[in-house]
CSV table of C-alpha atoms in Angstrom, one decimal:
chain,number,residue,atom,x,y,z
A,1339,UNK,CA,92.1,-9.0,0.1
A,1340,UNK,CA,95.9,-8.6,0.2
A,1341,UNK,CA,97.3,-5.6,-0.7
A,1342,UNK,CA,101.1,-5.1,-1.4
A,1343,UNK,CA,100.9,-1.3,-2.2
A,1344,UNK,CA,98.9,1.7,-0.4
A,1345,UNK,CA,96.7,1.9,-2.9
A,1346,UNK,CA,96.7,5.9,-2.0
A,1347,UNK,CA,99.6,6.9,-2.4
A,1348,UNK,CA,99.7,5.8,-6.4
A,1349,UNK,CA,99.5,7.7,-8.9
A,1350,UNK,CA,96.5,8.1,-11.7
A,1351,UNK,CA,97.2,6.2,-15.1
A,1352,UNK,CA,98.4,9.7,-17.7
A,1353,UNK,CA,100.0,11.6,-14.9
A,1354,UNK,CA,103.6,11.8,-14.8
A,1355,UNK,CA,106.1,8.7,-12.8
A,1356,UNK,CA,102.9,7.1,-13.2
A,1357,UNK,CA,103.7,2.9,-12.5
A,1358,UNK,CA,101.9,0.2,-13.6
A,1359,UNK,CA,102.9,-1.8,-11.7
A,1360,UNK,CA,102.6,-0.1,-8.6
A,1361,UNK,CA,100.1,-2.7,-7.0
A,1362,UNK,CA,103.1,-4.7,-7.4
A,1363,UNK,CA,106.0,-2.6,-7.1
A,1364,UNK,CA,107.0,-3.9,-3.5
A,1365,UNK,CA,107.2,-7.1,-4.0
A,1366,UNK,CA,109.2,-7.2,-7.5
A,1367,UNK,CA,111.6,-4.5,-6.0
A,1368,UNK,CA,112.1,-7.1,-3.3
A,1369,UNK,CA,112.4,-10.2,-5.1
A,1370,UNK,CA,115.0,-8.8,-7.5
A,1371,UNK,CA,117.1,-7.3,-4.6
A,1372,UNK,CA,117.1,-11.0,-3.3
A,1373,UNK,CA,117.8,-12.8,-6.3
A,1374,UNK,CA,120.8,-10.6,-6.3
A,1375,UNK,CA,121.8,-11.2,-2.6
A,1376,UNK,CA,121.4,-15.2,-2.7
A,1377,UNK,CA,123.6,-15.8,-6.0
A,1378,UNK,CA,126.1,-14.7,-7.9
A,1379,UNK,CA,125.9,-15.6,-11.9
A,1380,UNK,CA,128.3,-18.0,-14.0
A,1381,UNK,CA,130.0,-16.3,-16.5
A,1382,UNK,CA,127.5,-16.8,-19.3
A,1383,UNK,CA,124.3,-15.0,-19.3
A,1384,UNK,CA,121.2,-14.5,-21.2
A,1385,UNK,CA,117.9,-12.4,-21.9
A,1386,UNK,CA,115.3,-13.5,-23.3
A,1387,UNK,CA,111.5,-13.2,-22.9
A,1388,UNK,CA,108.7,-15.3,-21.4
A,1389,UNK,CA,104.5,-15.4,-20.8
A,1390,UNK,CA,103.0,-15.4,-17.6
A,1391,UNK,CA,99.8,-17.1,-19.4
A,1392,UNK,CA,96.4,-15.4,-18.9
A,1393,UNK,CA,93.4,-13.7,-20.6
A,1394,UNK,CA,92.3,-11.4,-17.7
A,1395,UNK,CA,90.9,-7.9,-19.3
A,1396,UNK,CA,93.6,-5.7,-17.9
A,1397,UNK,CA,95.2,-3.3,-20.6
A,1398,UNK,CA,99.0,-5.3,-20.2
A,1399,UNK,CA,97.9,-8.4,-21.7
A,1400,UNK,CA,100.3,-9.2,-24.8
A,1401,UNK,CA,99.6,-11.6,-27.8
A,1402,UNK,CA,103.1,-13.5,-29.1
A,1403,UNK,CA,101.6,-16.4,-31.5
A,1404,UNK,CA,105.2,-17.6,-31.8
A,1405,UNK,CA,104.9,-19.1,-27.7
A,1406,UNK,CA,102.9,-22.0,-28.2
A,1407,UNK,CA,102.8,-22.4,-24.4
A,1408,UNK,CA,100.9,-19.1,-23.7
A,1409,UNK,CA,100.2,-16.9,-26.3
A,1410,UNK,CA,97.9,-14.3,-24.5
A,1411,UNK,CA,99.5,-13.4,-20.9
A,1412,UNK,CA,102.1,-10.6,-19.0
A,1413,UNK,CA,105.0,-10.4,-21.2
A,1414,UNK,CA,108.5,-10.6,-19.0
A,1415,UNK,CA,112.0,-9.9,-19.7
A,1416,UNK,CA,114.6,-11.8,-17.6
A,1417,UNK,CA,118.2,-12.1,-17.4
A,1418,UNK,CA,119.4,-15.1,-16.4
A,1419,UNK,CA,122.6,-17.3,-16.3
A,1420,UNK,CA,123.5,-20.5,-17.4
A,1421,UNK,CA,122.0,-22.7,-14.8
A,1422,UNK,CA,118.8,-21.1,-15.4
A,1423,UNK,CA,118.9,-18.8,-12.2
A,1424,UNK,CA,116.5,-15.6,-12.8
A,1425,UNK,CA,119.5,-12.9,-11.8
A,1426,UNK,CA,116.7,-10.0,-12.3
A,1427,UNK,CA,113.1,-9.6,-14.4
A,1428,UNK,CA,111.0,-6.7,-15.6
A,1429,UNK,CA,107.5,-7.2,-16.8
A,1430,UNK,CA,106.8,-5.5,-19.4
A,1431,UNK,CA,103.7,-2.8,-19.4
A,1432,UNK,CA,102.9,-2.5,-23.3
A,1433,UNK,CA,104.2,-0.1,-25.7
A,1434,UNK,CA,103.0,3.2,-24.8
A,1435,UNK,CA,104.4,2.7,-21.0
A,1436,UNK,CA,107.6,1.3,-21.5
A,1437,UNK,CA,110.5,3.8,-21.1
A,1438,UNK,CA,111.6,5.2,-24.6
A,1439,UNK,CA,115.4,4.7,-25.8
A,1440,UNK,CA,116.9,5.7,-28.4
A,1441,UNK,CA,118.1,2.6,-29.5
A,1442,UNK,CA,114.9,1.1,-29.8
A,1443,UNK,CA,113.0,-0.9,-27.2
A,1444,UNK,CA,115.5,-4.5,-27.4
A,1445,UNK,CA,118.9,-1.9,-26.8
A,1446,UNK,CA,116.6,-0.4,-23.6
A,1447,UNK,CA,115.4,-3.7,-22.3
A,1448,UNK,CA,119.4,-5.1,-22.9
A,1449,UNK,CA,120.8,-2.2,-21.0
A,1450,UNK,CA,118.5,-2.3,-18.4
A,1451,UNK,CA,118.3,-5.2,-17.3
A,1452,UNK,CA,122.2,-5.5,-17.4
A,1453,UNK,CA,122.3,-2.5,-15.5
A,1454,UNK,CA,119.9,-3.3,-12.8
A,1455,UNK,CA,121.5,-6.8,-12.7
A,1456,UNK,CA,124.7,-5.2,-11.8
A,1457,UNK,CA,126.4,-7.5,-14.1
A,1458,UNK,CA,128.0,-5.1,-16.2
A,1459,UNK,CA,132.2,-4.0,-16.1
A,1460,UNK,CA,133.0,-7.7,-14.9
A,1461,UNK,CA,133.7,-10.3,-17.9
A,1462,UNK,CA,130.1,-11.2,-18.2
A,1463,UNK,CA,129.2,-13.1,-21.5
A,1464,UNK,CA,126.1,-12.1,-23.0
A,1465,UNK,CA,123.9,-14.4,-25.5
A,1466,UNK,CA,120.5,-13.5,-27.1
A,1467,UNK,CA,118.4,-13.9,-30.0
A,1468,UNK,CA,118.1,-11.8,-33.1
A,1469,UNK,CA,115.6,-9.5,-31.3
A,1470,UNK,CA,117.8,-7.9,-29.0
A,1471,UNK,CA,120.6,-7.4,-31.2
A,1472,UNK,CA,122.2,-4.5,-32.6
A,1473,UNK,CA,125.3,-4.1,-33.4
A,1474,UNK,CA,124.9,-0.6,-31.6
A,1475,UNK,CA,124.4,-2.6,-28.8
A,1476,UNK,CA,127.4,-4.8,-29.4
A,1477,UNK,CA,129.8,-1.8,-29.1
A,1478,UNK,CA,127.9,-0.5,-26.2
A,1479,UNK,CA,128.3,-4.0,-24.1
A,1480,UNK,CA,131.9,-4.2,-25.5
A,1481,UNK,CA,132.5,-0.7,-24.1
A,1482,UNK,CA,131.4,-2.1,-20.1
A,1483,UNK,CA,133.6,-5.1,-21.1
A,1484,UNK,CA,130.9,-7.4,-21.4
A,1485,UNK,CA,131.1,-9.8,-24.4
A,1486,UNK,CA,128.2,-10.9,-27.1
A,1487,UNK,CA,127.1,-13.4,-29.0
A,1488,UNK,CA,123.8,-13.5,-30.8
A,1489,UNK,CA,122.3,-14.5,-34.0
A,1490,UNK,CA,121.2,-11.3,-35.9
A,1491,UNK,CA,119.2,-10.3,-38.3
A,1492,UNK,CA,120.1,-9.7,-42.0
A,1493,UNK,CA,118.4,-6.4,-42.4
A,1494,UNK,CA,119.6,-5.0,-38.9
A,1495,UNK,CA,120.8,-1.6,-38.8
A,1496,UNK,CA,124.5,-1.2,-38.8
A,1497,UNK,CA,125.9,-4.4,-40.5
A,1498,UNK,CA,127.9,-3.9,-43.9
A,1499,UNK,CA,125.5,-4.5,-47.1
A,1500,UNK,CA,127.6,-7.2,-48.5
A,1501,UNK,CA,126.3,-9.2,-44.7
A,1502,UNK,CA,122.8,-9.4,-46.3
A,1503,UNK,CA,122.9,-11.3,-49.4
A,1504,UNK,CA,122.2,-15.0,-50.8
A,1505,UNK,CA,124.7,-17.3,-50.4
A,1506,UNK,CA,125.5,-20.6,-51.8
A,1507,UNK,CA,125.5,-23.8,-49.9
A,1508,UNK,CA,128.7,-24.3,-47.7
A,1509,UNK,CA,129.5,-20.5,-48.4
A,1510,UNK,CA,130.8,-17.6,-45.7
A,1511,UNK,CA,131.3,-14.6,-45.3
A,1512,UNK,CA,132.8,-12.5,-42.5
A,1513,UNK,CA,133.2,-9.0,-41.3
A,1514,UNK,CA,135.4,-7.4,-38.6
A,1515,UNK,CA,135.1,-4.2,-37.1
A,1516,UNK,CA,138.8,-3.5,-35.0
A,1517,UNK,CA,137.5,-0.7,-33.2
A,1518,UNK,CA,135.4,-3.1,-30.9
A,1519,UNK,CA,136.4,-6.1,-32.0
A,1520,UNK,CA,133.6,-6.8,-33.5
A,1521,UNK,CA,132.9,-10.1,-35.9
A,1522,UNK,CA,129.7,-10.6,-38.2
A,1523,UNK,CA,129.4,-14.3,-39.6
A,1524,UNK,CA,127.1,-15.4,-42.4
A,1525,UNK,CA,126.6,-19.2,-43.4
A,1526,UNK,CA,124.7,-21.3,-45.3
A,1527,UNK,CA,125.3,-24.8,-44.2
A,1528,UNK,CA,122.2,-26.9,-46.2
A,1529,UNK,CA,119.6,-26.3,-48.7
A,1530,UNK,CA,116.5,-24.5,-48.1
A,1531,UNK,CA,113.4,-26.1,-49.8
A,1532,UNK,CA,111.9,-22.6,-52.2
């Protein structure tokens, strides 16, 4: 039996700074302070989520039916660059232990795992999908001069009603914010069988 934690020393499941991943802690402290240490990331980065497949009965299993690789397994968020080097990762506990924010659970994970990445405040370029964005975000990155692009929902908080409607093909529309230089782009570019 290995054992990476003094098993102890942690704290009961309910009680307050309880960790989940405290069997664990030790090593994934580790491996992100030396993923920093060996590499320093390209200009373009990304976050995105990925499975650890498995169907053990432990309480942080997650179901996504939209990975057709491992739909039941331990849900992780990493941030990596564009040669596919991991530059930090969180696993993610489940809903009722993952740290509250304001801004919802993407604009926590974002600024996060930017934070503890230590990639924010130097020209970084930020892409993700339409679950982590928000335009609150946007400003928020924009603000630690960190630039974004993303796709993005229609019905996303924050974007100008006129962003949300039915256009024709070949039609676009665009909105600018000058405040953070912000730009919202809508396109139809073919037909959509109804």
């Amino acid at each position: 039996m290995i054992h990476l934690n003094n098993s102890e020393r942690e704290i009961a499941r309910g009680e307050e700074c309880y960790d989940p991943w405290c069997k664990v802690r030790v090593m994934l402290d580790l491996v992100n302070q030396k993923l920093k240490l060996q590499y320093v990331p390209s200009r373009n980065l990304s976050i995105d989520e990925s499975m650890i497949g498995m169907k053990n009965r432990v309480v942080f299993i997650q179901y996504m039916p939209n990975k057709w690789h491992a739909r039941f397994g331990l849900k992780k968020f990493e941030l990596c660059d564009s040669n596919e080097y991991v530059n930090h990762l969180e696993i993610y506990a489940g809903k009722e232990l993952d740290t509250q924010h304001d801004g919802g659970q993407a604009y926590g994970v974002v600024e996060r795992l930017m934070r503890e990445g230590n990639v924010l405040n130097k020209g970084y370029h930020l892409y993700t999908d339409n679950f982590y964005t928000k335009p609150k975000m946007a400003e928020f990155l924009y603000n630690h001069k960190t630039l974004l692009t993303e796709t993005i929902r229609a019905n996303s908080k924050g974007l100008p009603q006129g962003m949300n409607q039915k256009l024709q093909v070949g039609e676009t529309k665009f909105w600018r914010r000058y405040d953070c230089d912000m730009l919202a782009l809508s396109f139809r570019e073919k037909r959509i069988a109804e």
